[in-house]
Amino acid sequence: MELDKNFTLSEDINGPLLAAVIGIEMVVGLIANLLVLILTACHLKTWKQPSTIFLTNMLLNYLAMITLLLPISIITCASGEWIFGTTLSQKMTICRAIAYIFMTSIVIATESLTLLSFDRFIFIVKSFWYKKYMTRNKAMIMIVVSWFLAVIVCCPLYMKGGFEFSQSSGLCIPAVKNQIGFAVYGFIIFSSLIMSIIITSMWTYCYTRKYLKKRSTERNHMSSVYLSQKRRLIGLFGMLIIIHVLCYTLLIAFVIIEPFQPVSYRLYAASFVLTWLMTILSPLAQAYFRYEIRSIVQSFLIKIWSLFSSCNTTNSNM
């Protein structure tokens, strides 16, 4: 995957087919994220919970990725070339900006999962601290700071020009080949965030397992309610981690392998499709594990089914 100064898609890639697949992901992702976001906004009581704010932050970042990046990829794949800009200089400038947006959105997505991991860690392991220190306003401040840090840490990409046109996805992305300094810089950033997620997640898992084992022999209704709440929280966070690992692993593996063994454009295209799948699976996981959203969806489906059944009964009587 090299910088193509002609900005053309590889001949190995079926551009219209890839554009159609990414287009489906964009439409489904847009509907899923907007639906969960609207349902969250309708349930005002949950806005007092910092976890709801962190999850909403994740949805907003996915919406930004869908609206800013996927249309660029679709247009480029459909046309077979980068049509944004008339001269090479203009194309390079726009390409640099898109690569910066891509990198920033990925950093924000990772930061969102990191914030959520710390939120779950404090809520479960340090519950007294959570009630005292974790408030809605502090959660908002943490999100603003995380977005600001993402913008700042990605500035070297925009200032120094470590980017390339991907002939397999139709996007401009950060370049790691022949960019050792930038590769090390990016590795430090992402490894720090990922290590934070791993440490807090393992600590939370060990504590929760010990707690569940201890409480499993006790017959206390209040404890069982708290137990159920903890299980839902662990379930949602665990599923989000699985989704991110599933969607990131293939692309990261190819980036690591490429300096030693060339990776085909088709495999890179498949890895990008899998990465965008994250914008669909994450809101669906939220819709399933968050009780307030699931209850609204179930209520709506029951009403639709009741209306459909009553219409069938009326027609049969006639």
Short mmCIF file of C-alpha atoms in Angstrom, two decimals:
data_model
loop_
_atom_site.label_atom_id
_atom_site.label_comp_id
_atom_site.label_asym_id
_atom_site.label_seq_id
_atom_site.Cartn_x
_atom_site.Cartn_y
_atom_site.Cartn_z
CA MET A 1 0.00 0.00 0.00
CA GLU A 2 1.97 2.95 -1.29
CA LEU A 3 1.42 6.63 -1.95
CA ASP A 4 -0.08 6.83 -5.42
CA LYS A 5 0.46 10.35 -6.74
CA ASN A 6 -2.05 9.65 -9.50
CA PHE A 7 -4.60 8.95 -6.75
CA THR A 8 -6.14 5.98 -8.54
CA LEU A 9 -7.70 2.87 -7.08
CA SER A 10 -5.84 -0.40 -7.58
CA GLU A 11 -6.87 -2.55 -10.54
CA ASP A 12 -7.18 -5.49 -8.13
CA ILE A 13 -10.10 -3.77 -6.40
CA ASN A 14 -13.65 -3.93 -7.72
CA GLY A 15 -14.45 -0.27 -7.05
CA PRO A 16 -18.26 -0.31 -7.57
CA LEU A 17 -18.64 -3.44 -5.43
CA LEU A 18 -16.53 -1.99 -2.61
CA ALA A 19 -18.45 1.31 -2.85
CA ALA A 20 -21.75 -0.62 -2.56
CA VAL A 21 -20.56 -2.56 0.52
CA ILE A 22 -19.27 0.58 2.26
CA GLY A 23 -22.48 2.38 1.25
CA ILE A 24 -24.56 -0.30 3.00
CA GLU A 25 -22.35 0.03 6.09
CA MET A 26 -22.81 3.81 6.02
CA VAL A 27 -26.62 3.65 5.79
CA VAL A 28 -26.98 0.93 8.45
CA GLY A 29 -24.43 2.63 10.74
CA LEU A 30 -26.15 5.99 10.37
CA ILE A 31 -29.56 4.52 11.23
CA ALA A 32 -28.23 2.47 14.17
CA ASN A 33 -26.27 5.33 15.76
CA LEU A 34 -29.03 7.90 15.26
CA LEU A 35 -31.66 5.52 16.63
CA VAL A 36 -29.68 4.75 19.79
CA LEU A 37 -28.81 8.43 20.19
CA ILE A 38 -32.47 9.50 19.86
CA LEU A 39 -33.64 6.81 22.30
CA THR A 40 -30.96 7.90 24.76
CA ALA A 41 -32.06 11.54 24.44
CA CYS A 42 -35.68 10.52 25.11
CA HIS A 43 -34.72 8.79 28.37
CA LEU A 44 -33.69 11.92 30.30
CA LYS A 45 -33.13 10.15 33.64
CA THR A 46 -30.10 8.28 32.31
CA TRP A 47 -28.28 11.54 31.51
CA LYS A 48 -27.44 11.82 35.20
CA GLN A 49 -25.22 8.75 34.82
CA PRO A 50 -21.64 9.37 33.62
CA SER A 51 -21.66 6.04 31.79
CA THR A 52 -24.50 7.26 29.57
CA ILE A 53 -22.47 10.35 28.67
CA PHE A 54 -19.41 8.23 27.81
CA LEU A 55 -21.51 5.89 25.65
CA THR A 56 -23.11 8.87 23.90
CA ASN A 57 -19.65 10.28 23.22
CA MET A 58 -18.82 7.00 21.47
CA LEU A 59 -21.96 7.29 19.31
CA LEU A 60 -21.14 10.88 18.32
CA ASN A 61 -17.65 9.89 17.23
CA TYR A 62 -19.07 7.07 15.11
CA LEU A 63 -21.48 9.51 13.48
CA ALA A 64 -18.56 11.81 12.69
CA MET A 65 -16.66 8.92 11.10
CA ILE A 66 -19.68 7.86 9.06
CA THR A 67 -20.51 11.35 7.75
CA LEU A 68 -16.96 12.63 7.17
CA LEU A 69 -15.00 9.56 5.99
CA LEU A 70 -17.30 6.97 4.45
CA PRO A 71 -18.76 9.25 1.73
CA ILE A 72 -15.19 10.07 0.61
CA SER A 73 -14.36 6.38 0.34
CA ILE A 74 -17.60 5.58 -1.50
CA ILE A 75 -17.12 8.34 -4.09
CA THR A 76 -13.47 7.40 -4.70
CA CYS A 77 -14.24 3.68 -5.05
CA ALA A 78 -17.17 4.33 -7.36
CA SER A 79 -15.18 6.68 -9.62
CA GLY A 80 -11.94 4.72 -9.39
CA GLU A 81 -9.85 7.76 -8.53
CA TRP A 82 -9.47 10.63 -6.06
CA ILE A 83 -11.57 13.47 -7.49
CA PHE A 84 -11.17 15.93 -4.63
CA GLY A 85 -8.98 18.70 -6.01
CA THR A 86 -7.99 19.70 -9.54
CA THR A 87 -4.22 20.01 -9.20
CA LEU A 88 -1.79 17.62 -7.52
CA SER A 89 -1.12 20.21 -4.81
CA GLN A 90 -4.84 20.52 -4.02
CA LYS A 91 -5.26 16.75 -3.95
CA MET A 92 -2.31 16.40 -1.58
CA THR A 93 -3.72 19.09 0.72
CA ILE A 94 -7.18 17.49 0.89
CA CYS A 95 -5.60 14.05 1.27
CA ARG A 96 -3.56 15.29 4.22
CA ALA A 97 -6.73 16.69 5.87
CA ILE A 98 -8.68 13.43 5.39
CA ALA A 99 -5.78 11.40 6.82
CA TYR A 100 -5.75 13.73 9.84
CA ILE A 101 -9.51 13.27 10.35
CA PHE A 102 -9.11 9.49 10.01
CA MET A 103 -6.31 9.36 12.59
CA THR A 104 -8.11 11.70 14.99
CA SER A 105 -11.36 9.72 14.83
CA ILE A 106 -9.52 6.45 15.55
CA VAL A 107 -7.74 8.04 18.52
CA ILE A 108 -11.05 9.41 19.85
CA ALA A 109 -12.69 5.98 19.46
CA THR A 110 -9.87 4.38 21.46
CA GLU A 111 -10.02 7.16 24.06
CA SER A 112 -13.78 6.63 24.37
CA LEU A 113 -13.24 2.98 25.21
CA THR A 114 -10.49 3.99 27.66
CA LEU A 115 -12.79 6.45 29.44
CA LEU A 116 -15.49 3.80 29.64
CA SER A 117 -13.02 1.29 31.08
CA PHE A 118 -12.01 3.73 33.83
CA ASP A 119 -15.69 4.51 34.49
CA ARG A 120 -16.49 0.80 34.92
CA PHE A 121 -13.37 0.29 37.04
CA ILE A 122 -14.22 3.09 39.46
CA PHE A 123 -17.94 2.18 39.56
CA ILE A 124 -17.31 -1.47 40.42
CA VAL A 125 -13.99 -1.51 42.27
CA LYS A 126 -14.09 1.93 43.93
CA SER A 127 -17.83 2.48 44.29
CA PHE A 128 -17.48 5.00 47.13
CA TRP A 129 -15.16 7.14 45.00
CA TYR A 130 -17.61 6.90 42.12
CA LYS A 131 -20.50 8.37 44.09
CA LYS A 132 -18.31 11.14 45.46
CA TYR A 133 -16.13 12.16 42.52
CA MET A 134 -17.72 10.94 39.28
CA THR A 135 -20.43 13.41 38.27
CA ARG A 136 -22.09 14.36 34.99
CA ASN A 137 -20.14 17.62 34.73
CA LYS A 138 -16.81 15.88 35.34
CA ALA A 139 -17.69 13.29 32.71
CA MET A 140 -18.35 16.09 30.20
CA ILE A 141 -15.02 17.72 31.07
CA MET A 142 -13.20 14.41 30.58
CA ILE A 143 -14.78 14.00 27.14
CA VAL A 144 -13.87 17.54 26.06
CA VAL A 145 -10.30 16.98 27.24
CA SER A 146 -10.09 13.65 25.38
CA TRP A 147 -11.21 15.26 22.11
CA PHE A 148 -8.76 18.12 22.61
CA LEU A 149 -5.90 15.69 23.29
CA ALA A 150 -6.79 13.68 20.19
CA VAL A 151 -6.62 16.83 18.06
CA ILE A 152 -3.27 17.79 19.60
CA VAL A 153 -1.55 14.40 19.44
CA CYS A 154 -2.52 14.01 15.77
CA CYS A 155 -1.07 17.40 14.80
CA PRO A 156 2.35 15.92 13.84
CA LEU A 157 0.54 13.95 11.14
CA TYR A 158 -0.93 17.12 9.65
CA MET A 159 2.18 19.27 10.14
CA LYS A 160 4.84 16.78 8.97
CA GLY A 161 2.87 15.02 6.25
CA GLY A 162 2.98 11.36 7.27
CA PHE A 163 0.07 10.28 5.07
CA GLU A 164 -0.68 8.24 1.95
CA PHE A 165 -3.51 7.48 -0.46
CA SER A 166 -4.83 3.96 0.10
CA GLN A 167 -5.39 2.28 -3.26
CA SER A 168 -7.42 -0.41 -1.50
CA SER A 169 -10.01 1.75 0.30
CA GLY A 170 -10.10 5.08 -1.54
CA LEU A 171 -9.15 7.01 1.60
CA CYS A 172 -6.10 8.92 2.72
CA ILE A 173 -4.64 7.37 5.84
CA PRO A 174 -1.59 7.80 8.11
CA ALA A 175 1.60 6.41 6.58
CA VAL A 176 3.88 4.19 8.64
CA LYS A 177 6.09 2.88 5.86
CA ASN A 178 9.37 4.81 5.75
CA GLN A 179 8.01 6.95 8.60
CA ILE A 180 9.82 5.38 11.55
CA GLY A 181 9.44 8.39 13.84
CA PHE A 182 5.73 8.67 13.22
CA ALA A 183 5.28 4.90 13.60
CA VAL A 184 6.99 4.95 17.01
CA TYR A 185 4.97 8.03 18.01
CA GLY A 186 1.69 6.34 17.07
CA PHE A 187 2.72 3.11 18.78
CA ILE A 188 3.39 4.95 22.06
CA ILE A 189 0.00 6.70 21.95
CA PHE A 190 -2.08 3.62 21.16
CA SER A 191 -0.09 1.27 23.40
CA SER A 192 -0.62 3.66 26.34
CA LEU A 193 -4.38 3.72 25.75
CA ILE A 194 -4.61 -0.02 25.17
CA MET A 195 -2.54 -0.84 28.26
CA SER A 196 -4.86 1.38 30.32
CA ILE A 197 -7.84 -0.56 28.99
CA ILE A 198 -6.19 -3.93 29.66
CA ILE A 199 -5.11 -3.07 33.23
CA THR A 200 -8.44 -1.58 34.32
CA SER A 201 -10.41 -4.34 32.57
CA MET A 202 -8.43 -7.16 34.18
CA TRP A 203 -8.64 -5.51 37.59
CA THR A 204 -12.40 -5.05 37.19
CA TYR A 205 -12.84 -8.62 35.96
CA CYS A 206 -10.89 -10.12 38.88
CA TYR A 207 -12.75 -8.00 41.42
CA THR A 208 -16.15 -8.80 39.90
CA ARG A 209 -15.42 -12.51 39.75
CA LYS A 210 -14.40 -12.50 43.39
CA TYR A 211 -17.51 -10.50 44.29
CA LEU A 212 -19.86 -12.80 42.37
CA LYS A 213 -18.30 -15.87 43.96
CA LYS A 214 -18.72 -14.37 47.40
CA ARG A 215 -22.32 -13.28 46.85
CA SER A 216 -23.46 -16.42 45.06
CA THR A 217 -24.12 -18.17 48.40
CA GLU A 218 -25.97 -15.24 49.96
CA ARG A 219 -29.73 -14.81 49.58
CA ASN A 220 -30.12 -11.09 49.73
CA HIS A 221 -32.58 -9.38 47.35
CA MET A 222 -30.73 -6.07 47.35
CA SER A 223 -27.49 -7.84 46.63
CA SER A 224 -29.08 -9.70 43.72
CA VAL A 225 -30.28 -6.40 42.22
CA TYR A 226 -26.80 -4.91 42.50
CA LEU A 227 -25.43 -8.18 41.14
CA SER A 228 -27.68 -7.94 38.09
CA GLN A 229 -26.64 -4.34 37.48
CA LYS A 230 -22.96 -5.26 37.64
CA ARG A 231 -23.47 -8.12 35.21
CA ARG A 232 -25.17 -5.81 32.68
CA LEU A 233 -22.36 -3.28 32.97
CA ILE A 234 -19.68 -5.92 32.54
CA GLY A 235 -21.64 -7.45 29.65
CA LEU A 236 -21.86 -4.19 27.69
CA PHE A 237 -18.25 -3.19 28.28
CA GLY A 238 -17.00 -6.69 27.52
CA MET A 239 -18.97 -6.78 24.27
CA LEU A 240 -17.61 -3.36 23.23
CA ILE A 241 -14.05 -4.62 23.81
CA ILE A 242 -14.75 -7.74 21.74
CA ILE A 243 -16.18 -5.60 18.92
CA HIS A 244 -13.18 -3.26 18.86
CA VAL A 245 -10.70 -6.14 18.94
CA LEU A 246 -12.59 -7.93 16.15
CA CYS A 247 -12.74 -4.84 13.93
CA TYR A 248 -9.20 -3.55 14.57
CA THR A 249 -7.16 -6.77 14.62
CA LEU A 250 -7.06 -7.53 10.89
CA LEU A 251 -6.00 -4.02 9.85
CA ILE A 252 -3.38 -3.75 12.61
CA ALA A 253 -2.01 -7.21 11.72
CA PHE A 254 -1.58 -6.21 8.07
CA VAL A 255 0.18 -2.97 9.02
CA ILE A 256 2.62 -4.95 11.17
CA ILE A 257 3.17 -7.68 8.56
CA GLU A 258 3.58 -5.42 5.51
CA PRO A 259 7.23 -4.36 6.14
CA PHE A 260 8.19 -8.06 6.05
CA GLN A 261 5.61 -9.54 3.69
CA PRO A 262 3.56 -7.63 1.07
CA VAL A 263 -0.18 -7.71 1.72
CA SER A 264 -2.60 -7.74 -1.22
CA TYR A 265 -4.92 -4.80 -1.86
CA ARG A 266 -7.96 -7.06 -1.57
CA LEU A 267 -6.99 -8.10 1.95
CA TYR A 268 -6.50 -4.47 2.89
CA ALA A 269 -9.93 -3.65 1.44
CA ALA A 270 -11.48 -6.45 3.52
CA SER A 271 -9.76 -5.11 6.66
CA PHE A 272 -11.17 -1.62 6.06
CA VAL A 273 -14.69 -3.04 5.58
CA LEU A 274 -14.28 -4.91 8.86
CA THR A 275 -13.04 -1.74 10.60
CA TRP A 276 -16.12 0.24 9.50
CA LEU A 277 -18.31 -2.58 10.82
CA MET A 278 -17.43 -1.22 14.27
CA THR A 279 -19.77 1.73 13.66
CA ILE A 280 -22.69 -0.72 13.33
CA LEU A 281 -21.93 -3.36 15.96
CA SER A 282 -21.18 -0.93 18.80
CA PRO A 283 -24.57 0.87 18.78
CA LEU A 284 -26.32 -2.50 18.39
CA ALA A 285 -24.48 -3.75 21.49
CA GLN A 286 -25.60 -0.65 23.37
CA ALA A 287 -29.19 -1.20 22.25
CA TYR A 288 -29.10 -4.80 23.51
CA PHE A 289 -27.36 -4.34 26.87
CA ARG A 290 -28.80 -0.97 27.93
CA TYR A 291 -32.12 -1.72 29.61
CA GLU A 292 -33.66 1.71 29.04
CA ILE A 293 -33.13 1.44 25.27
CA ARG A 294 -34.09 -2.21 25.02
CA SER A 295 -37.33 -1.60 26.91
CA ILE A 296 -38.35 1.21 24.53
CA VAL A 297 -37.59 -0.95 21.47
CA GLN A 298 -39.49 -3.92 22.93
CA SER A 299 -42.47 -1.72 23.79
CA PHE A 300 -42.52 -0.31 20.26
CA LEU A 301 -42.32 -3.79 18.67
CA ILE A 302 -45.14 -5.06 20.92
CA LYS A 303 -47.36 -2.17 19.84
CA ILE A 304 -46.59 -2.83 16.17
CA TRP A 305 -47.34 -6.53 16.61
CA SER A 306 -50.59 -5.77 18.45
CA LEU A 307 -51.65 -3.38 15.69
CA PHE A 308 -50.79 -5.96 13.03
CA SER A 309 -52.70 -8.70 14.89
CA SER A 310 -55.78 -6.50 15.34
CA CYS A 311 -55.78 -5.65 11.62
CA ASN A 312 -55.63 -9.35 10.72
CA THR A 313 -58.46 -10.14 13.14
CA THR A 314 -60.63 -7.37 11.67
CA ASN A 315 -60.02 -8.59 8.12
CA SER A 316 -60.84 -12.19 9.02
CA ASN A 317 -64.11 -11.14 10.69
CA MET A 318 -65.13 -9.22 7.60
#
